[in-house]
Amino acid sequence: MCGIVAYIGPKDASPFLLEGLQRLEYRGYDSAGLAVVAPATRTAPARLKVCKVKGRVADLAAAVPARFKGGTGIGHTRWATHGVPSDANAHPHTDNEDRIAVVHNGIVENADELRAKLTADGAVFRSETDTEVLAHLIAAHRTDDGELEDAVRAALKLVVGTYGIAVLDAEQPDRIVVARNGSPIVLGIGEKEMFAASDVSALVRYTRQVVHLEDGELATVRADGFRTFTEDARTVTRQPSTVDWEIGSYDTGGYAHYLLKEIHEQPGAVERTLSGRLDERFATAHLGGLNLDARELREIRRVKILGCGSAYYAGEMGAQLIEELARIPAHSEPASEFRYRNPVIEADTLYVAVSQSGETYDTLAAVQEVKRKGGRVLGVVNTVGSAIARECDGGIYLHAGPEISVASTKAFTSTVVAFALLALHFGRIHDLSPADGRRIVSALKALPDQIREILEQDAEIARLAAAYADSQGMMFIGRVRGYPVAREGAQKLKEISYVHAEAYPASELKHGPLALISPELPTVAMVPDDELLDKNLTALGEIKAREGRVLAVAHRPVGPRLADHCLVVPKSEPELDPLLLNIPLQLFAYHAAVALGRDVDKPRNLAKSVTVE
Ligand code: AGP
């Protein structure tokens, strides 16, 4: 979703801004723009220069005039919410005197009301966006002898909604003012130069020293430093932290796409999620961040997992693990629905929010709803220090590494591993025997090598994906543990290849979807070698009897009578099998998308982190 970058220092801002915007492309966007303060000359005062276009960052780079010089600048990639993607609606937005320029992530909820008032006072709006309201509002509070930060503070007091903003003032080119409320802003500290962005990935080439603003905080950023303060002008001290990921984590590293790289990074990601958390002596897991002792955990009677999209499906696998290993009722629900149904919050229920980015607005709002009603929430989150991680009472960091591609793969897998650790920990506090605990511990340790084994089938999966890619749609089926695998497999295929895909429990086929089966609608079937094997094979027979094509993902070869093709994956313990069955489906979706010529890392209409409702 929208991205912000800002630079102030002795160099020209625009090369950094363009590169930073390129690094934020993965978040999804439809237009891009820059503003710099062109320095005063002997004949003219300093003034704003703005360049913005509908389209890609490359289009913006081509449109930026050669004389677009200035050491103070802001940039933006926009994902349309208010108004169509267009040059006029692209950010930055300016006031009528072109003195103030603003880039904004988030939504101004009272934009219509503010716009009406500003228009009555003489402002002329040049876009349909809520952001332009901010530019006029800040200009209206800007006095000739006042400070930009005071005008920004005064303006933001009138705003209802969420924002991460960066503001330029042509008359105060020695500073950029940034503010955060519900949409991230991170400052980057350089040598006599400073950076800001909505996402650390835009900064890591230039500095590893960063400061994350908290909600309700602002900062004045100058070339030689920064000052953070609250909306009431109270100074707050923020210590820089060091970004611990290698710069290479933000590159494709020789792979054709980030998605392929991230699929192949999964063995390492799983090793990091497990690192230091397995206790072989007591056959359990150590999860230091839960902030719950064994006695408190024993009092939990139910687990409710909240997440969106793939995070919700990973939660379904997590719920299954918790029920099986700890025998505690557990259920996963879309966070986007949860808060709208006035949920009953129970004291003995543990709520678990799942989010790779830690910034998904629907999940954050669900966490806030639980907390407002006195519930306890843990976060299973990849991005350290993100909004959801900070809002939760405790949790498990995935340590999967930065995930750039819009489609989640390594974070999904690491989330399931984190749930396996939580389920093991819970189980061993309840009735999971030491022998079963040891069984799970050794199965978890074996996962990285088993994933490597599956990844070696990449070429074979690519061949199959190309053969199935032109299908009019695909069905994904599985039973019980296999059903969330089918759901995630269908999700991955549809989001990156745009091939329609539906997931069903195999047991439901006869209750409706069997009517769809034909040679044009192939089925991808999960066929683990578990207690439901015979029932799964029966379902395949029913599909084949109706001339359906079948690709089985199985632990043992399924012959041509029941499946046209079969991918054999290594067997784990039954509780962990779903995690491995999912890996070939990621490669299948990836190669189908490549075969269809899709923009794999940036699928249409989607954004990496959905920071609006
Ligand atoms: C995953 O492939 C999707 N892009 C999407 O469903 C994603 O998982 C969802 O938007 C939640 O994101 P989060 O994990 O960052 O909260």
XYZ file of C-alpha atoms and ligand atoms in Angstrom:
629
model
C 0.000 0.000 0.000
C 1.112 3.673 -0.136
C 4.781 4.401 0.562
C 6.597 7.471 1.873
C 10.238 8.509 1.535
C 11.961 11.724 2.577
C 15.523 13.090 2.434
C 17.281 16.141 3.834
C 21.005 16.714 3.436
C 23.758 18.119 1.268
C 22.984 15.956 -1.793
C 20.179 16.198 -4.292
C 17.146 14.525 -2.804
C 15.576 13.082 -5.943
C 17.972 10.153 -6.653
C 17.435 8.847 -3.112
C 13.705 9.481 -3.310
C 13.371 7.598 -6.605
C 15.429 4.681 -5.362
C 13.506 4.605 -2.091
C 10.216 4.565 -3.972
C 11.479 1.715 -6.116
C 12.204 -0.248 -2.934
C 8.648 0.386 -1.784
C 7.116 -0.754 -5.081
C 6.432 -4.181 -3.593
C 3.823 -2.660 -1.316
C 1.515 -2.076 -4.296
C 0.642 1.317 -5.798
C -0.840 3.008 -8.839
C 0.895 6.403 -9.011
C 4.022 8.099 -7.712
C 5.379 11.564 -7.077
C 8.142 13.743 -5.656
C 8.492 17.249 -4.273
C 11.744 19.077 -3.511
C 12.495 22.540 -2.233
C 14.542 24.209 -4.971
C 17.039 26.504 -3.224
C 16.724 30.285 -3.422
C 18.686 32.009 -6.161
C 19.849 35.614 -6.374
C 16.617 36.519 -8.087
C 14.068 34.077 -6.669
C 13.175 32.679 -3.243
C 13.252 28.950 -2.482
C 10.254 27.233 -4.024
C 8.581 23.863 -4.281
C 9.013 21.691 -7.339
C 6.528 18.838 -7.736
C 6.465 16.003 -10.248
C 3.844 13.251 -10.090
C 2.400 10.715 -12.482
C -0.091 7.912 -12.693
C 1.871 4.697 -13.264
C 5.108 3.187 -12.080
C 8.169 4.701 -10.398
C 9.988 4.231 -13.723
C 7.392 6.523 -15.344
C 8.025 9.082 -12.613
C 11.797 8.844 -13.091
C 11.297 9.501 -16.820
C 9.062 12.486 -16.071
C 11.338 14.204 -13.536
C 12.906 17.240 -15.296
C 16.695 17.519 -15.411
C 16.563 20.705 -13.300
C 14.775 19.146 -10.355
C 17.381 20.063 -7.778
C 17.017 20.439 -4.040
C 18.446 18.843 -0.911
C 15.096 18.619 0.914
C 12.467 16.369 -0.595
C 9.614 13.940 -0.119
C 8.266 11.138 -2.310
C 5.260 8.866 -2.398
C 3.713 5.831 -4.030
C -0.084 5.991 -3.899
C -2.612 3.165 -3.726
C -5.928 4.821 -4.545
C -8.552 5.121 -1.823
C -10.154 8.553 -2.426
C -10.347 9.175 -6.176
C -9.102 7.266 -9.207
C -5.408 6.728 -9.960
C -4.419 9.885 -11.899
C -1.652 12.499 -12.095
C -3.824 14.963 -10.171
C -4.616 12.528 -7.370
C -0.999 11.363 -7.003
C 0.934 12.769 -4.013
C 2.557 15.145 -3.029
C -0.334 17.566 -2.632
C 0.210 21.262 -2.126
C -1.713 24.288 -0.857
C -2.809 27.003 -3.289
C 0.352 29.042 -2.809
C 2.555 25.997 -3.400
C 4.271 26.611 -0.117
C 3.352 23.376 1.704
C 3.694 19.876 0.198
C 2.369 16.745 1.888
C 2.631 13.012 1.296
C 0.276 10.829 3.299
C -0.446 7.174 4.029
C -3.746 6.383 5.720
C -7.225 7.851 5.564
C -8.588 11.189 6.756
C -12.058 10.153 7.866
C -13.447 13.682 8.236
C -11.996 14.826 4.873
C -15.386 15.874 3.441
C -16.169 18.063 6.416
C -12.692 19.653 6.408
C -12.793 20.140 2.649
C -16.117 21.981 2.879
C -14.780 24.301 5.554
C -11.487 24.968 3.730
C -13.340 25.603 0.462
C -15.599 28.112 2.237
C -12.436 29.819 3.456
C -11.106 30.112 -0.103
C -9.051 26.961 -0.712
C -9.284 25.629 -4.265
C -8.953 21.847 -4.425
C -7.126 20.311 -7.355
C -7.640 16.612 -6.561
C -10.257 14.243 -5.172
C -7.994 13.049 -2.366
C -8.318 13.284 1.385
C -4.600 14.159 1.519
C -5.023 17.517 -0.211
C -7.103 18.535 2.817
C -3.950 18.189 4.930
C -1.926 20.514 2.679
C -4.564 23.257 2.840
C -5.127 22.706 6.543
C -1.426 23.000 7.399
C -1.125 26.106 5.178
C -4.110 27.637 6.970
C -2.294 27.232 10.307
C 1.062 28.449 9.003
C 1.931 31.959 10.147
C 4.746 34.016 8.631
C 6.819 34.018 11.783
C 5.715 30.575 13.052
C 7.324 27.161 12.791
C 6.178 24.452 10.376
C 5.897 21.896 13.193
C 3.432 24.109 15.071
C 1.246 24.401 11.989
C 1.364 20.622 11.468
C 0.464 19.950 15.107
C -2.433 22.414 14.988
C -3.735 20.933 11.740
C -3.507 17.337 12.943
C -5.579 18.164 16.005
C -8.508 18.691 13.621
C -7.979 15.438 11.737
C -9.902 12.249 12.448
C -8.334 9.179 10.900
C -5.021 7.490 10.340
C -1.879 8.977 8.930
C 1.799 8.739 8.338
C 2.810 12.048 6.745
C 5.858 13.981 5.614
C 5.551 17.730 5.095
C 7.741 20.267 3.262
C 7.590 24.027 3.578
C 9.230 26.075 0.819
C 9.993 28.798 3.340
C 11.641 26.468 5.861
C 13.766 24.211 3.649
C 16.003 23.293 6.593
C 13.442 20.754 7.878
C 10.882 18.085 7.065
C 8.110 17.440 9.555
C 6.779 13.886 9.842
C 3.954 12.500 11.954
C 2.509 9.098 12.709
C -0.923 7.934 13.764
C -1.751 4.383 12.739
C 0.541 4.344 9.701
C 4.269 3.750 10.198
C 7.045 6.332 9.921
C 10.669 5.451 10.502
C 13.581 7.913 10.585
C 16.992 6.947 9.214
C 20.081 8.587 10.673
C 22.926 9.313 8.252
C 26.184 11.273 8.279
C 25.077 14.913 8.109
C 21.948 13.745 6.308
C 18.656 12.270 7.461
C 16.059 10.038 5.876
C 12.505 9.075 6.640
C 10.216 6.445 5.175
C 7.134 4.397 5.844
C 9.158 1.185 5.649
C 12.719 0.425 6.662
C 13.402 -1.312 3.329
C 13.591 2.139 1.663
C 16.420 3.191 3.990
C 18.721 0.227 4.496
C 21.045 1.083 1.619
C 21.851 4.367 3.329
C 21.755 3.705 7.049
C 21.136 0.933 9.577
C 20.394 3.365 12.429
C 16.650 3.934 12.619
C 14.043 5.396 14.934
C 10.432 4.185 14.807
C 7.894 6.868 15.655
C 5.046 5.871 17.951
C 1.419 6.718 17.225
C 0.671 10.308 18.173
C 4.283 11.386 17.669
C 5.820 13.909 15.292
C 9.414 14.667 14.413
C 11.277 17.597 12.939
C 13.994 16.152 10.754
C 17.004 18.299 9.830
C 20.209 17.346 8.027
C 22.089 17.199 11.327
C 19.523 15.390 13.475
C 15.944 15.108 14.604
C 13.634 15.997 17.455
C 10.607 13.901 18.372
C 7.628 15.346 20.195
C 3.973 14.697 20.936
C 0.896 16.407 19.567
C 1.020 18.610 22.681
C 4.585 19.735 21.846
C 6.115 17.680 24.658
C 9.595 16.504 23.623
C 10.087 12.714 23.760
C 13.428 10.972 23.571
C 13.719 8.112 21.096
C 16.866 6.007 20.996
C 17.929 4.720 17.561
C 17.932 0.966 16.975
C 20.036 -0.959 14.480
C 18.398 -2.776 11.571
C 19.747 -6.292 11.886
C 18.895 -7.615 8.421
C 21.539 -7.708 5.736
C 21.056 -5.324 2.829
C 20.925 -8.411 0.599
C 17.689 -9.440 2.323
C 16.031 -6.630 0.421
C 17.339 -7.698 -3.007
C 16.260 -10.524 -5.294
C 19.684 -12.129 -4.800
C 19.903 -13.496 -8.326
C 16.409 -15.036 -8.330
C 13.962 -14.006 -11.057
C 11.536 -12.657 -8.452
C 11.374 -11.896 -4.736
C 8.659 -14.532 -4.477
C 10.901 -17.309 -5.779
C 13.707 -16.140 -3.510
C 11.420 -16.111 -0.480
C 10.073 -19.590 -1.261
C 13.674 -20.837 -1.411
C 14.584 -19.015 1.810
C 12.135 -21.097 3.822
C 14.580 -23.632 5.286
C 16.586 -20.757 6.805
C 13.454 -18.915 7.905
C 12.170 -22.013 9.728
C 15.573 -22.500 11.377
C 15.416 -18.929 12.690
C 11.838 -19.329 13.940
C 12.928 -22.435 15.844
C 16.267 -21.076 16.983
C 16.734 -21.258 20.762
C 13.117 -22.252 21.314
C 13.258 -26.054 21.450
C 13.835 -27.725 24.803
C 14.836 -31.345 24.198
C 15.231 -32.134 27.891
C 11.610 -31.404 28.762
C 10.343 -32.069 25.223
C 8.751 -28.645 25.010
C 9.247 -25.159 23.594
C 10.532 -21.990 25.260
C 8.693 -18.869 24.228
C 10.091 -16.032 26.271
C 7.894 -13.332 24.766
C 4.528 -14.775 25.786
C 4.558 -12.939 29.137
C 2.359 -15.735 30.529
C 3.560 -18.247 33.108
C 2.474 -21.888 33.227
C -0.228 -21.185 35.819
C -1.781 -18.449 33.703
C -1.609 -20.654 30.615
C -3.399 -23.478 32.433
C -6.339 -21.180 33.055
C -6.896 -20.663 29.331
C -9.924 -22.597 28.100
C -10.084 -21.451 24.495
C -7.838 -19.921 21.826
C -9.160 -17.514 19.216
C -6.819 -16.671 16.325
C -7.283 -13.506 14.264
C -5.638 -12.653 10.954
C -6.430 -11.697 7.368
C -5.917 -13.620 4.143
C -2.993 -16.015 4.370
C -2.442 -15.029 8.007
C -5.987 -16.289 8.696
C -5.259 -19.583 6.891
C -1.994 -19.977 8.819
C -4.161 -19.388 11.901
C -6.408 -22.260 10.805
C -3.380 -24.536 10.735
C -2.395 -23.097 14.118
C -5.830 -23.797 15.593
C -5.611 -27.398 14.410
C -2.165 -27.774 16.022
C -3.344 -26.303 19.336
C -6.434 -28.524 19.464
C -4.468 -31.640 18.611
C -1.451 -31.106 20.840
C -2.957 -29.190 23.760
C -6.588 -30.356 23.490
C -7.774 -26.775 23.949
C -10.597 -25.629 21.636
C -9.058 -23.271 19.091
C -10.516 -21.428 16.155
C -9.235 -18.986 13.521
C -11.393 -16.148 12.260
C -10.840 -13.329 9.736
C -9.802 -10.289 11.767
C -11.542 -8.136 9.161
C -14.932 -9.560 10.205
C -14.331 -10.059 13.897
C -14.589 -6.504 15.176
C -17.813 -5.813 13.299
C -19.836 -8.477 15.067
C -19.518 -7.066 18.571
C -17.485 -10.108 19.646
C -17.925 -11.671 23.060
C -14.565 -11.418 24.823
C -14.041 -14.061 27.487
C -11.534 -13.833 30.314
C -10.358 -17.427 29.847
C -9.847 -17.098 26.087
C -6.418 -16.342 24.689
C -6.564 -14.193 21.557
C -3.732 -14.528 19.052
C -3.244 -11.950 16.285
C -1.293 -13.114 13.233
C 0.382 -10.668 10.866
C 3.519 -10.775 8.756
C 3.715 -7.006 8.398
C 2.328 -6.186 11.820
C 0.602 -3.231 10.147
C -2.604 -4.749 8.717
C -5.287 -2.301 9.772
C -8.090 -4.860 10.174
C -5.933 -7.049 12.404
C -4.722 -4.087 14.446
C -8.309 -2.913 14.923
C -9.341 -6.429 16.023
C -6.528 -6.444 18.602
C -7.655 -3.048 19.866
C -11.258 -4.304 20.128
C -10.176 -7.289 22.230
C -8.012 -5.115 24.461
C -10.699 -2.468 24.863
C -12.936 -5.226 26.261
C -10.251 -6.445 28.617
C -9.046 -9.475 26.655
C -5.471 -10.718 26.466
C -3.817 -10.810 23.026
C -0.609 -12.419 21.819
C 0.921 -11.469 18.486
C 2.501 -13.854 15.981
C 4.275 -11.223 13.928
C 7.248 -11.013 11.583
C 8.058 -7.296 11.664
C 9.780 -6.355 14.891
C 8.406 -3.229 16.544
C 5.383 -3.044 14.215
C 2.056 -1.605 15.353
C 0.433 -4.993 16.068
C 3.511 -6.274 17.911
C 3.478 -3.191 20.094
C -0.249 -3.371 20.763
C -0.181 -7.015 21.932
C 0.469 -8.185 25.492
C 3.197 -10.543 24.327
C 3.897 -12.852 21.458
C 6.200 -14.715 19.146
C 8.370 -13.009 16.555
C 8.841 -15.124 13.437
C 12.352 -13.928 12.497
C 11.576 -15.064 8.938
C 13.410 -12.056 7.479
C 11.946 -9.276 5.334
C 9.179 -10.499 3.054
C 8.968 -8.257 0.014
C 6.736 -10.116 -2.447
C 3.046 -9.348 -1.995
C 2.221 -13.045 -1.741
C 3.227 -14.423 1.627
C 5.250 -17.630 1.619
C 8.108 -17.782 4.113
C 6.181 -15.781 6.703
C 3.236 -18.176 6.258
C 5.458 -21.191 6.883
C 7.194 -19.563 9.849
C 3.799 -18.651 11.316
C 2.756 -22.302 11.254
C 6.066 -23.223 12.900
C 5.436 -20.579 15.586
C 2.007 -22.095 16.211
C 3.568 -25.545 16.445
C 5.883 -24.186 19.159
C 2.957 -22.570 20.966
C 0.901 -25.769 20.709
C 3.816 -27.846 21.985
C 4.357 -25.481 24.908
C 0.643 -25.494 25.720
C 0.431 -29.248 25.235
C 3.271 -29.986 27.607
C 1.633 -27.794 30.246
C -1.522 -29.879 29.761
C -1.564 -33.564 28.880
C 0.827 -34.002 25.973
C 3.124 -36.826 27.028
C 6.922 -36.443 27.044
C 7.053 -39.057 24.282
C 4.674 -37.066 22.104
C 6.567 -33.888 22.972
C 9.808 -35.521 21.788
C 8.069 -36.719 18.627
C 7.094 -33.114 17.794
C 10.477 -31.663 18.765
C 12.329 -34.004 16.440
C 9.790 -33.468 13.642
C 10.255 -29.691 13.966
C 14.039 -30.073 13.776
C 13.698 -32.113 10.596
C 11.547 -29.529 8.795
C 14.291 -27.362 7.203
C 15.871 -30.341 5.423
C 12.479 -31.675 4.378
C 11.602 -28.277 2.889
C 14.949 -28.322 1.009
C 13.985 -31.727 -0.390
C 10.687 -30.319 -1.692
C 12.378 -27.267 -3.188
C 14.567 -29.608 -5.231
C 11.407 -30.510 -7.178
C 11.195 -26.927 -8.466
C 11.771 -27.863 -12.127
C 9.192 -30.665 -12.055
C 6.638 -28.383 -10.374
C 7.347 -25.684 -12.988
C 6.590 -28.199 -15.747
C 3.308 -29.226 -14.122
C 2.293 -25.636 -13.371
C 2.793 -24.686 -17.025
C 0.596 -27.623 -18.042
C -2.250 -26.573 -15.705
C -1.893 -22.779 -15.934
C -4.349 -22.231 -18.778
C -7.205 -23.960 -16.937
C -10.419 -21.993 -16.675
C -10.253 -22.470 -12.890
C -8.968 -24.912 -10.305
C -10.376 -26.719 -7.305
C -8.220 -27.351 -4.222
C -9.377 -30.031 -1.802
C -8.222 -31.470 1.502
C -9.729 -32.936 4.636
C -9.370 -31.722 8.232
C -5.624 -30.899 8.477
C -5.493 -30.762 4.676
C -8.308 -28.240 4.306
C -6.364 -25.127 5.388
C -3.613 -26.287 3.001
C -6.172 -26.337 0.198
C -7.407 -22.859 1.185
C -3.922 -21.377 1.208
C -3.041 -23.173 -2.056
C -6.106 -21.661 -3.750
C -5.357 -18.235 -2.291
C -1.767 -18.270 -3.566
C -2.791 -19.383 -7.052
C -5.539 -16.805 -7.446
C -3.635 -13.846 -6.064
C -0.598 -14.148 -8.286
C -1.848 -15.961 -11.405
C -5.435 -14.572 -11.448
C -6.657 -18.120 -12.204
C -9.893 -18.629 -10.316
C -9.354 -21.154 -7.547
C -11.725 -22.509 -4.944
C -10.953 -24.607 -1.906
C -13.320 -27.182 -0.478
C -13.108 -29.854 2.173
C -12.951 -33.077 0.139
C -15.839 -34.334 2.275
C -18.064 -31.546 0.885
C -17.609 -32.439 -2.790
C -20.791 -34.457 -3.022
C -22.743 -31.643 -1.387
C -22.365 -29.282 -4.316
C -18.983 -28.624 -5.953
C -18.859 -32.023 -7.688
C -21.199 -30.402 -10.225
C -18.288 -28.239 -11.372
C -15.946 -31.119 -12.123
C -15.061 -31.435 -15.810
C -11.858 -31.766 -17.879
C -11.662 -27.933 -17.852
C -11.589 -27.623 -14.056
C -8.673 -29.597 -12.622
C -8.356 -30.434 -8.932
C -5.299 -30.162 -6.717
C -5.808 -32.682 -3.922
C -4.013 -33.026 -0.577
C -3.457 -36.730 0.041
C -1.444 -37.137 3.243
C -0.681 -40.620 4.439
C -2.785 -40.339 7.580
C -5.970 -41.804 9.016
C -8.026 -40.153 6.267
C -5.999 -41.546 3.343
C -8.712 -43.943 2.151
C -11.364 -41.243 2.267
C -9.159 -38.883 0.286
C -8.510 -41.567 -2.318
C -12.263 -42.196 -2.612
C -12.771 -38.481 -3.371
C -10.161 -38.713 -6.135
C -12.041 -41.687 -7.589
C -15.216 -39.615 -7.682
C -13.438 -36.804 -9.518
C -11.796 -39.128 -12.024
C -15.151 -40.835 -12.680
C -16.398 -37.414 -13.865
C -13.400 -36.851 -16.151
C -11.773 -34.371 -13.811
C -7.990 -33.961 -14.016
C -6.221 -34.472 -10.702
C -2.868 -33.289 -9.390
C -2.246 -35.044 -6.082
C 0.138 -33.775 -3.416
C 0.843 -36.892 -1.438
C 3.243 -38.814 0.748
C 3.154 -41.869 -1.489
C 2.704 -41.970 -5.267
C -0.942 -41.965 -6.328
C -1.340 -43.994 -9.513
C -2.869 -42.857 -12.832
C -6.251 -44.392 -12.012
C -6.772 -41.747 -9.323
C -4.435 -38.898 -10.294
C -3.040 -37.590 -13.581
C 0.031 -36.251 -11.798
C 1.436 -36.666 -8.347
C 3.939 -34.641 -6.340
C 5.398 -36.670 -3.506
C 6.501 -34.741 -0.418
C 8.399 -36.033 2.602
C 6.335 -37.146 5.587
C 6.527 -35.364 8.912
C 4.418 -36.143 11.968
C 0.713 -35.925 11.014
C 0.226 -32.666 12.963
C 3.024 -30.981 10.964
C 2.289 -32.521 7.565
C 0.156 -29.533 6.410
C 3.181 -27.261 6.560
C 5.115 -29.445 4.109
C 2.131 -30.144 1.840
C 1.819 -26.387 1.354
C 5.344 -25.833 -0.014
C 4.804 -27.367 -3.499
C 1.596 -25.337 -3.822
C 3.633 -22.131 -3.435
C 5.939 -23.183 -6.270
C 2.937 -24.316 -8.313
C 1.287 -20.880 -7.983
C 4.566 -19.108 -8.717
C 5.278 -21.074 -11.904
C 1.666 -20.842 -13.094
C 1.867 -17.046 -12.683
C 5.181 -16.919 -14.570
C 3.758 -19.111 -17.350
C 0.857 -16.659 -17.679
C 3.200 -13.658 -17.752
C 1.882 -12.098 -14.544
C 3.600 -9.414 -12.471
C 4.463 -12.024 -9.863
C 5.768 -9.831 -7.037
C 3.195 -7.077 -7.495
C -0.099 -8.686 -8.467
C -2.763 -6.303 -9.722
C -4.992 -4.527 -7.188
C -3.107 -5.919 -4.188
C -0.754 -4.368 -1.656
C 1.788 -5.968 0.641
C 0.403 -4.544 3.829
C -3.164 -3.361 3.874
C -2.986 -0.357 6.150
C -6.501 0.880 5.396
C -9.820 -0.701 6.182
C -0.902 -13.247 1.314
O -0.328 -13.868 0.230
C -1.697 -12.065 0.992
N -0.951 -11.095 0.279
C -2.555 -11.493 2.117
O -3.624 -12.361 2.257
C -1.892 -11.260 3.488
O -1.549 -12.482 4.072
C -2.867 -10.481 4.377
O -3.166 -9.243 3.783
C -2.361 -10.280 5.785
O -1.155 -9.578 5.810
P -0.294 -9.521 7.131
O 0.175 -10.899 7.428
O 0.814 -8.571 6.829
O -1.201 -9.014 8.222
